[in-house]
Amino acid sequence: MKTFINKLPLYASYAFILLFTYAAGSKMFDFENFQVQLAQSPLLSAYAGFISYAVIILELVIVGLLCFNLTRLWGLLASFAIMVAFTVYIYLILNYSDFVPCSCGGILEKMSWTEHLIFNIGCVVMAGLAIIATYPITPKAPIMEVTEEDWMANYWQRRKDRRMIAYQIVMLLVLPASLMVALFFSSEHIMKKENNFTRRFPPHPVMEDQSYDLTVNSFYFAGFDEGDVYLGNSSSPFRIFKMDETFRKVDTIDLQPEKDVAFKNLKYLVQDQMLYAYDGSVPVIYASKIDSLNYPLKAVSKEDVFFDQLVPVSQTQYFLRIEEFLSKRTGVAYLSVRENQRVKISNTLLTLKADGGFHADGKLLYDTELHQAYYLFYYRNQILQFNSDLTLTKEMKTIDPVREANLEVIKMKDGRTKIKGPSSIVNRNMVVHRGLIFNEANLMGKHESKELWTKNAVVDVYQTPTATYWGSFYIPHRGKEKMFQMMMTDNYFYILSGNEIVRYRCAQTLTDNFIEGSSRKP
């Protein structure tokens, strides 16, 4: 037994040399993948670049220290500290992270997270015992061979040596553990509040569930209500289509607005058991209950305001995007058909530039659960939240670094304005549902695979109550067809891609972030 204890530091050194050589080698040979894995970590995403190099260098330094007798104790101390850090990291992943990432890479490829935690604890215990066996404790003096004064001095020296070992062990437990906890809180704050353009992809927040061939690519989402998906068709402006969630039953609903209106781009929107029809180039809005449509549809607003985007608050209240006539700026309007001052307009909420609307281009959104209006810009990383007084109540940012639209706008001889050169689109398409904004991103972040970007659309998810980034997920292209529209419900994420409508089932990791409103009506 005594021989084994004496040999324990050597055996432990061999074990750690093998472990860290293998670990560092596997990281170096697949370094890009290692960085991507760190970027997906819910604890270390913000520091993936620095940590990816630091871990490899530290593991190789420890191997070097363990190879020589003079530095073996330092190598064992470093092995103990790094294994404590790895153990605390896995414990935090399992108990305090928003999600548990996939087990992948190196030893994790063969072990579950719990098994790896047990393995790490075993390594910590082995390193601790090896340190104790290695540490030079003063030999015990035989009481019969020395004076009482020398024996007492020897006794106190041995106690001092043991305390020194205990102090070092405690410090090597506390410091790495504290560092990991500090990295966890710091990384979470950076990722959610001050993101440095590092995406993280929780495992499988949506899974493809079903698809249906619509035969043509002119459909668009009109809305969702009581288990049915409603589709409009730009080629059939007086007809909408209703599909149940299983895509087994498709009904056609013919509509006929008033005949004295010369429509240019009639669109439909279904929300809270209401059907809305509108054409902003013609200042008219129709509203009717979806289960008792009247023919022809009756207008609730006529000649109030021209607009190019509309989101209903109720059948009598609407947010609109407009071009304000006097300032020539893109603005936001609030229309209430029951008030004396029917239209309120803000021409400064979105932009101060009269450039044909390019710098202010984006999408108007309304969360029916939280009763909040939002505007998300196409060319910059900004999300605005505002109320019916058109007062800005919150400003949020997407994770990309583009603060100002990178556009050069020129004025043509005929008075029209155009963008000169290629435009830098940041955000492509957006929807909001129960406190979450889903944004189809257009810029590749740090540590992301170019190959995956060529095969998928990337959807970033933001939590509006806390103004934080939650995570991202991939939506595969359907052959050569890309996602061109999306819609979110309580249980499913829908996309339109080419001729197909595709339904994805939402995982609990995503739906747990939905917010319950006080009521469904404003």
Tab-separated table of N, CA and C in Angstrom, residues 187-289:
chain	number	residue	atom	x	y	z
A	187	SER	N	-20.803	35.964	-19.011
A	187	SER	CA	-21.147	35.540	-20.363
A	187	SER	C	-22.640	35.679	-20.622
A	188	GLU	N	-23.459	35.312	-19.624
A	188	GLU	CA	-24.911	35.442	-19.785
A	188	GLU	C	-25.300	36.904	-20.002
A	189	HIS	N	-24.677	37.805	-19.243
A	189	HIS	CA	-24.989	39.226	-19.393
A	189	HIS	C	-24.577	39.726	-20.775
A	190	ILE	N	-23.372	39.338	-21.211
A	190	ILE	CA	-22.889	39.781	-22.515
A	190	ILE	C	-23.759	39.219	-23.627
A	191	MET	N	-24.078	37.913	-23.560
A	191	MET	CA	-24.852	37.284	-24.619
A	191	MET	C	-26.247	37.874	-24.730
A	192	LYS	N	-26.867	38.157	-23.595
A	192	LYS	CA	-28.265	38.593	-23.616
A	192	LYS	C	-28.417	40.101	-23.733
A	193	LYS	N	-27.465	40.847	-23.177
A	193	LYS	CA	-27.605	42.302	-23.142
A	193	LYS	C	-26.599	43.027	-24.040
A	194	GLU	N	-25.370	42.530	-24.112
A	194	GLU	CA	-24.310	43.233	-24.858
A	194	GLU	C	-23.637	42.271	-25.829
A	195	ASN	N	-24.454	41.556	-26.577
A	195	ASN	CA	-23.924	40.493	-27.421
A	195	ASN	C	-22.885	41.005	-28.409
A	196	ASN	N	-21.797	40.264	-28.528
A	196	ASN	CA	-20.706	40.636	-29.437
A	196	ASN	C	-20.806	39.887	-30.759
A	197	PHE	N	-22.045	39.609	-31.190
A	197	PHE	CA	-22.357	38.934	-32.445
A	197	PHE	C	-21.936	37.469	-32.422
A	198	THR	N	-22.179	36.828	-31.295
A	198	THR	CA	-21.970	35.392	-31.177
A	198	THR	C	-23.330	34.737	-30.966
A	199	ARG	N	-23.736	33.924	-31.931
A	199	ARG	CA	-25.009	33.215	-31.790
A	199	ARG	C	-24.798	31.927	-31.013
A	200	ARG	N	-25.845	31.497	-30.336
A	200	ARG	CA	-25.821	30.162	-29.756
A	200	ARG	C	-27.098	29.449	-30.166
A	201	PHE	N	-26.947	28.163	-30.410
A	201	PHE	CA	-28.021	27.374	-30.983
A	201	PHE	C	-28.457	26.297	-29.993
A	202	PRO	N	-29.498	26.548	-29.199
A	202	PRO	CA	-30.013	25.496	-28.318
A	202	PRO	C	-30.400	24.273	-29.145
A	203	PRO	N	-30.219	23.078	-28.606
A	203	PRO	CA	-30.486	21.872	-29.402
A	203	PRO	C	-31.965	21.714	-29.742
A	204	HIS	N	-32.265	21.715	-31.020
A	204	HIS	CA	-33.570	21.369	-31.563
A	204	HIS	C	-34.740	22.136	-30.951
A	205	PRO	N	-34.726	23.474	-30.972
A	205	PRO	CA	-35.907	24.204	-30.479
A	205	PRO	C	-37.127	24.009	-31.362
A	206	VAL	N	-36.899	23.724	-32.657
A	206	VAL	CA	-38.001	23.370	-33.550
A	206	VAL	C	-37.586	22.135	-34.348
A	207	MET	N	-38.563	21.262	-34.608
A	207	MET	CA	-38.314	20.038	-35.368
A	207	MET	C	-39.357	19.941	-36.472
A	208	GLU	N	-38.900	19.666	-37.713
A	208	GLU	CA	-39.848	19.556	-38.819
A	208	GLU	C	-40.860	18.456	-38.548
A	209	ASP	N	-42.141	18.799	-38.782
A	209	ASP	CA	-43.223	17.897	-38.413
A	209	ASP	C	-44.055	17.466	-39.611
A	210	GLN	N	-44.327	18.405	-40.526
A	210	GLN	CA	-45.210	18.087	-41.645
A	210	GLN	C	-45.070	19.157	-42.729
A	211	SER	N	-45.347	18.778	-43.968
A	211	SER	CA	-45.308	19.735	-45.067
A	211	SER	C	-46.463	19.462	-46.022
A	212	TYR	N	-46.767	20.472	-46.849
A	212	TYR	CA	-47.882	20.354	-47.783
A	212	TYR	C	-47.540	21.141	-49.039
A	213	ASP	N	-47.781	20.531	-50.203
A	213	ASP	CA	-47.482	21.176	-51.477
A	213	ASP	C	-48.677	22.034	-51.900
A	214	LEU	N	-48.470	23.346	-51.970
A	214	LEU	CA	-49.527	24.282	-52.348
A	214	LEU	C	-49.625	24.452	-53.859
A	215	THR	N	-48.715	23.874	-54.601
A	215	THR	CA	-48.634	23.840	-56.071
A	215	THR	C	-48.168	25.166	-56.683
A	216	VAL	N	-48.372	26.305	-56.020
A	216	VAL	CA	-47.896	27.584	-56.543
A	216	VAL	C	-47.170	28.328	-55.429
A	217	ASN	N	-46.368	29.317	-55.799
A	217	ASN	CA	-45.554	30.027	-54.810
A	217	ASN	C	-46.057	31.438	-54.518
A	218	SER	N	-47.330	31.698	-54.785
A	218	SER	CA	-47.878	33.046	-54.596
A	218	SER	C	-48.659	33.189	-53.294
A	219	PHE	N	-48.594	32.191	-52.419
A	219	PHE	CA	-49.314	32.266	-51.149
A	219	PHE	C	-48.533	33.089	-50.126
A	220	TYR	N	-49.261	33.639	-49.171
A	220	TYR	CA	-48.656	34.310	-48.021
A	220	TYR	C	-49.508	34.011	-46.789
A	221	PHE	N	-48.894	34.115	-45.603
A	221	PHE	CA	-49.628	33.859	-44.366
A	221	PHE	C	-50.563	35.034	-44.076
A	222	ALA	N	-51.846	34.734	-43.943
A	222	ALA	CA	-52.805	35.751	-43.518
A	222	ALA	C	-52.979	35.725	-42.005
A	223	GLY	N	-52.778	34.550	-41.386
A	223	GLY	CA	-52.896	34.478	-39.930
A	223	GLY	C	-53.266	33.092	-39.454
A	224	PHE	N	-53.514	33.007	-38.170
A	224	PHE	CA	-53.839	31.744	-37.513
A	224	PHE	C	-54.919	32.011	-36.485
A	225	ASP	N	-55.921	31.140	-36.436
A	225	ASP	CA	-56.991	31.341	-35.468
A	225	ASP	C	-57.679	30.020	-35.157
A	226	GLU	N	-57.754	29.677	-33.866
A	226	GLU	CA	-58.472	28.495	-33.375
A	226	GLU	C	-58.102	27.225	-34.144
A	227	GLY	N	-56.810	27.001	-34.309
A	227	GLY	CA	-56.330	25.758	-34.912
A	227	GLY	C	-56.285	25.749	-36.416
A	228	ASP	N	-56.639	26.850	-37.065
A	228	ASP	CA	-56.630	26.908	-38.525
A	228	ASP	C	-55.615	27.927	-39.026
A	229	VAL	N	-54.935	27.550	-40.119
A	229	VAL	CA	-53.996	28.440	-40.792
A	229	VAL	C	-54.716	29.097	-41.965
A	230	TYR	N	-54.591	30.419	-42.065
A	230	TYR	CA	-55.215	31.157	-43.160
A	230	TYR	C	-54.136	31.675	-44.101
A	231	LEU	N	-54.361	31.445	-45.397
A	231	LEU	CA	-53.411	31.850	-46.419
A	231	LEU	C	-54.087	32.773	-47.414
A	232	GLY	N	-53.417	33.857	-47.762
A	232	GLY	CA	-53.834	34.672	-48.879
A	232	GLY	C	-53.031	34.297	-50.098
A	233	ASN	N	-53.489	34.747	-51.267
A	233	ASN	CA	-52.798	34.447	-52.511
A	233	ASN	C	-52.796	35.702	-53.361
A	234	SER	N	-51.597	36.214	-53.659
A	234	SER	CA	-51.501	37.460	-54.417
A	234	SER	C	-52.077	37.324	-55.820
A	235	SER	N	-52.186	36.100	-56.321
A	235	SER	CA	-52.764	35.878	-57.647
A	235	SER	C	-54.288	35.767	-57.605
A	236	SER	N	-54.854	35.600	-56.407
A	236	SER	CA	-56.310	35.509	-56.232
A	236	SER	C	-56.725	36.491	-55.155
A	237	PRO	N	-56.796	37.776	-55.458
A	237	PRO	CA	-56.983	38.807	-54.440
A	237	PRO	C	-58.340	38.787	-53.743
A	238	PHE	N	-59.310	38.021	-54.239
A	238	PHE	CA	-60.624	37.983	-53.604
A	238	PHE	C	-60.916	36.596	-53.029
A	239	ARG	N	-59.866	35.943	-52.547
A	239	ARG	CA	-60.040	34.583	-52.026
A	239	ARG	C	-58.974	34.316	-50.964
A	240	ILE	N	-59.358	33.671	-49.863
A	240	ILE	CA	-58.400	33.177	-48.878
A	240	ILE	C	-58.619	31.687	-48.685
A	241	PHE	N	-57.615	31.027	-48.126
A	241	PHE	CA	-57.649	29.578	-47.953
A	241	PHE	C	-57.443	29.248	-46.481
A	242	LYS	N	-58.260	28.316	-46.005
A	242	LYS	CA	-58.184	27.899	-44.603
A	242	LYS	C	-57.754	26.443	-44.547
A	243	MET	N	-56.677	26.185	-43.755
A	243	MET	CA	-56.165	24.823	-43.585
A	243	MET	C	-56.169	24.484	-42.100
A	244	ASP	N	-56.551	23.241	-41.768
A	244	ASP	CA	-56.404	22.834	-40.373
A	244	ASP	C	-54.935	22.543	-40.094
A	245	GLU	N	-54.586	22.391	-38.806
A	245	GLU	CA	-53.181	22.224	-38.421
A	245	GLU	C	-52.535	20.987	-39.015
A	246	THR	N	-53.347	19.976	-39.356
A	246	THR	CA	-52.796	18.726	-39.891
A	246	THR	C	-52.620	18.766	-41.399
A	247	PHE	N	-53.047	19.854	-42.039
A	247	PHE	CA	-52.971	20.023	-43.497
A	247	PHE	C	-53.835	19.005	-44.239
A	248	ARG	N	-54.799	18.419	-43.564
A	248	ARG	CA	-55.647	17.413	-44.212
A	248	ARG	C	-56.889	18.017	-44.853
A	249	LYS	N	-57.286	19.181	-44.383
A	249	LYS	CA	-58.505	19.796	-44.879
A	249	LYS	C	-58.214	21.227	-45.310
A	250	VAL	N	-58.565	21.538	-46.552
A	250	VAL	CA	-58.342	22.877	-47.094
A	250	VAL	C	-59.670	23.423	-47.603
A	251	ASP	N	-60.069	24.580	-47.098
A	251	ASP	CA	-61.308	25.232	-47.536
A	251	ASP	C	-60.970	26.534	-48.249
A	252	THR	N	-61.758	26.861	-49.238
A	252	THR	CA	-61.615	28.122	-49.966
A	252	THR	C	-62.729	29.065	-49.553
A	253	ILE	N	-62.367	30.292	-49.212
A	253	ILE	CA	-63.346	31.302	-48.818
A	253	ILE	C	-63.274	32.446	-49.822
A	254	ASP	N	-64.361	32.634	-50.559
A	254	ASP	CA	-64.422	33.733	-51.520
A	254	ASP	C	-64.889	35.002	-50.821
A	255	LEU	N	-64.239	36.103	-51.154
A	255	LEU	CA	-64.529	37.387	-50.526
A	255	LEU	C	-64.806	38.431	-51.595
A	256	GLN	N	-65.573	39.406	-51.226
A	256	GLN	CA	-65.882	40.475	-52.166
A	256	GLN	C	-65.999	41.792	-51.432
A	257	PRO	N	-64.920	42.569	-51.359
A	257	PRO	CA	-65.044	43.914	-50.807
A	257	PRO	C	-65.926	44.776	-51.715
A	258	GLU	N	-66.167	45.982	-51.277
A	258	GLU	CA	-67.019	46.886	-52.048
A	258	GLU	C	-66.464	47.084	-53.454
A	259	LYS	N	-67.363	47.160	-54.415
A	259	LYS	CA	-66.942	47.154	-55.810
A	259	LYS	C	-66.453	48.505	-56.319
A	260	ASP	N	-66.687	49.559	-55.564
A	260	ASP	CA	-66.325	50.880	-56.074
A	260	ASP	C	-64.896	51.282	-55.728
A	261	VAL	N	-64.078	50.326	-55.274
A	261	VAL	CA	-62.696	50.618	-54.895
A	261	VAL	C	-61.761	49.963	-55.904
A	262	ALA	N	-60.833	50.745	-56.432
A	262	ALA	CA	-59.860	50.221	-57.411
A	262	ALA	C	-58.617	49.735	-56.671
A	263	PHE	N	-58.631	48.478	-56.280
A	263	PHE	CA	-57.524	47.929	-55.500
A	263	PHE	C	-56.285	47.730	-56.356
A	264	LYS	N	-55.124	47.946	-55.726
A	264	LYS	CA	-53.844	47.685	-56.368
A	264	LYS	C	-53.131	46.488	-55.752
A	265	ASN	N	-53.281	46.318	-54.433
A	265	ASN	CA	-52.567	45.228	-53.742
A	265	ASN	C	-53.357	44.828	-52.496
A	266	LEU	N	-54.507	44.212	-52.717
A	266	LEU	CA	-55.384	43.837	-51.613
A	266	LEU	C	-54.780	42.678	-50.829
A	267	LYS	N	-54.699	42.841	-49.506
A	267	LYS	CA	-54.151	41.792	-48.636
A	267	LYS	C	-55.108	41.499	-47.499
A	268	TYR	N	-54.889	40.327	-46.878
A	268	TYR	CA	-55.766	39.883	-45.798
A	268	TYR	C	-54.931	39.544	-44.562
A	269	LEU	N	-55.563	39.723	-43.421
A	269	LEU	CA	-54.922	39.395	-42.146
A	269	LEU	C	-55.996	38.851	-41.210
A	270	VAL	N	-55.724	37.692	-40.602
A	270	VAL	CA	-56.650	37.063	-39.655
A	270	VAL	C	-56.029	37.123	-38.270
A	271	GLN	N	-56.808	37.653	-37.314
A	271	GLN	CA	-56.288	37.826	-35.955
A	271	GLN	C	-57.452	37.915	-34.980
A	272	ASP	N	-57.390	37.142	-33.898
A	272	ASP	CA	-58.416	37.171	-32.845
A	272	ASP	C	-59.827	37.063	-33.408
A	273	GLN	N	-60.037	36.050	-34.265
A	273	GLN	CA	-61.349	35.735	-34.845
A	273	GLN	C	-61.888	36.827	-35.759
A	274	MET	N	-61.011	37.704	-36.215
A	274	MET	CA	-61.402	38.769	-37.134
A	274	MET	C	-60.620	38.628	-38.437
A	275	LEU	N	-61.294	38.976	-39.540
A	275	LEU	CA	-60.639	39.068	-40.836
A	275	LEU	C	-60.502	40.544	-41.192
A	276	TYR	N	-59.292	40.949	-41.550
A	276	TYR	CA	-59.033	42.315	-41.990
A	276	TYR	C	-58.570	42.274	-43.439
A	277	ALA	N	-59.100	43.182	-44.238
A	277	ALA	CA	-58.665	43.340	-45.627
A	277	ALA	C	-58.238	44.792	-45.809
A	278	TYR	N	-57.146	44.996	-46.528
A	278	TYR	CA	-56.645	46.355	-46.669
A	278	TYR	C	-55.786	46.483	-47.919
A	279	ASP	N	-55.698	47.701	-48.395
A	279	ASP	CA	-54.827	48.046	-49.511
A	279	ASP	C	-54.362	49.471	-49.241
A	280	GLY	N	-53.132	49.601	-48.738
A	280	GLY	CA	-52.679	50.908	-48.277
A	280	GLY	C	-52.572	51.949	-49.359
A	281	SER	N	-52.366	51.490	-50.623
A	281	SER	CA	-52.336	52.464	-51.710
A	281	SER	C	-53.713	53.058	-51.960
A	282	VAL	N	-54.726	52.371	-51.457
A	282	VAL	CA	-56.093	52.880	-51.407
A	282	VAL	C	-56.441	52.987	-49.927
A	283	PRO	N	-56.732	54.170	-49.396
A	283	PRO	CA	-56.896	54.325	-47.940
A	283	PRO	C	-58.195	53.713	-47.426
A	284	VAL	N	-58.203	52.379	-47.358
A	284	VAL	CA	-59.417	51.684	-46.939
A	284	VAL	C	-59.035	50.450	-46.118
A	285	ILE	N	-59.823	50.173	-45.064
A	285	ILE	CA	-59.618	49.000	-44.210
A	285	ILE	C	-60.983	48.349	-43.986
A	286	TYR	N	-61.024	47.023	-44.156
A	286	TYR	CA	-62.243	46.262	-43.915
A	286	TYR	C	-62.021	45.369	-42.699
A	287	ALA	N	-63.087	45.120	-41.942
A	287	ALA	CA	-63.003	44.233	-40.782
A	287	ALA	C	-64.315	43.480	-40.636
A	288	SER	N	-64.204	42.173	-40.405
A	288	SER	CA	-65.397	41.350	-40.230
A	288	SER	C	-65.025	40.111	-39.429
A	289	LYS	N	-65.978	39.585	-38.668
A	289	LYS	CA	-65.728	38.349	-37.934
A	289	LYS	C	-65.537	37.207	-38.920
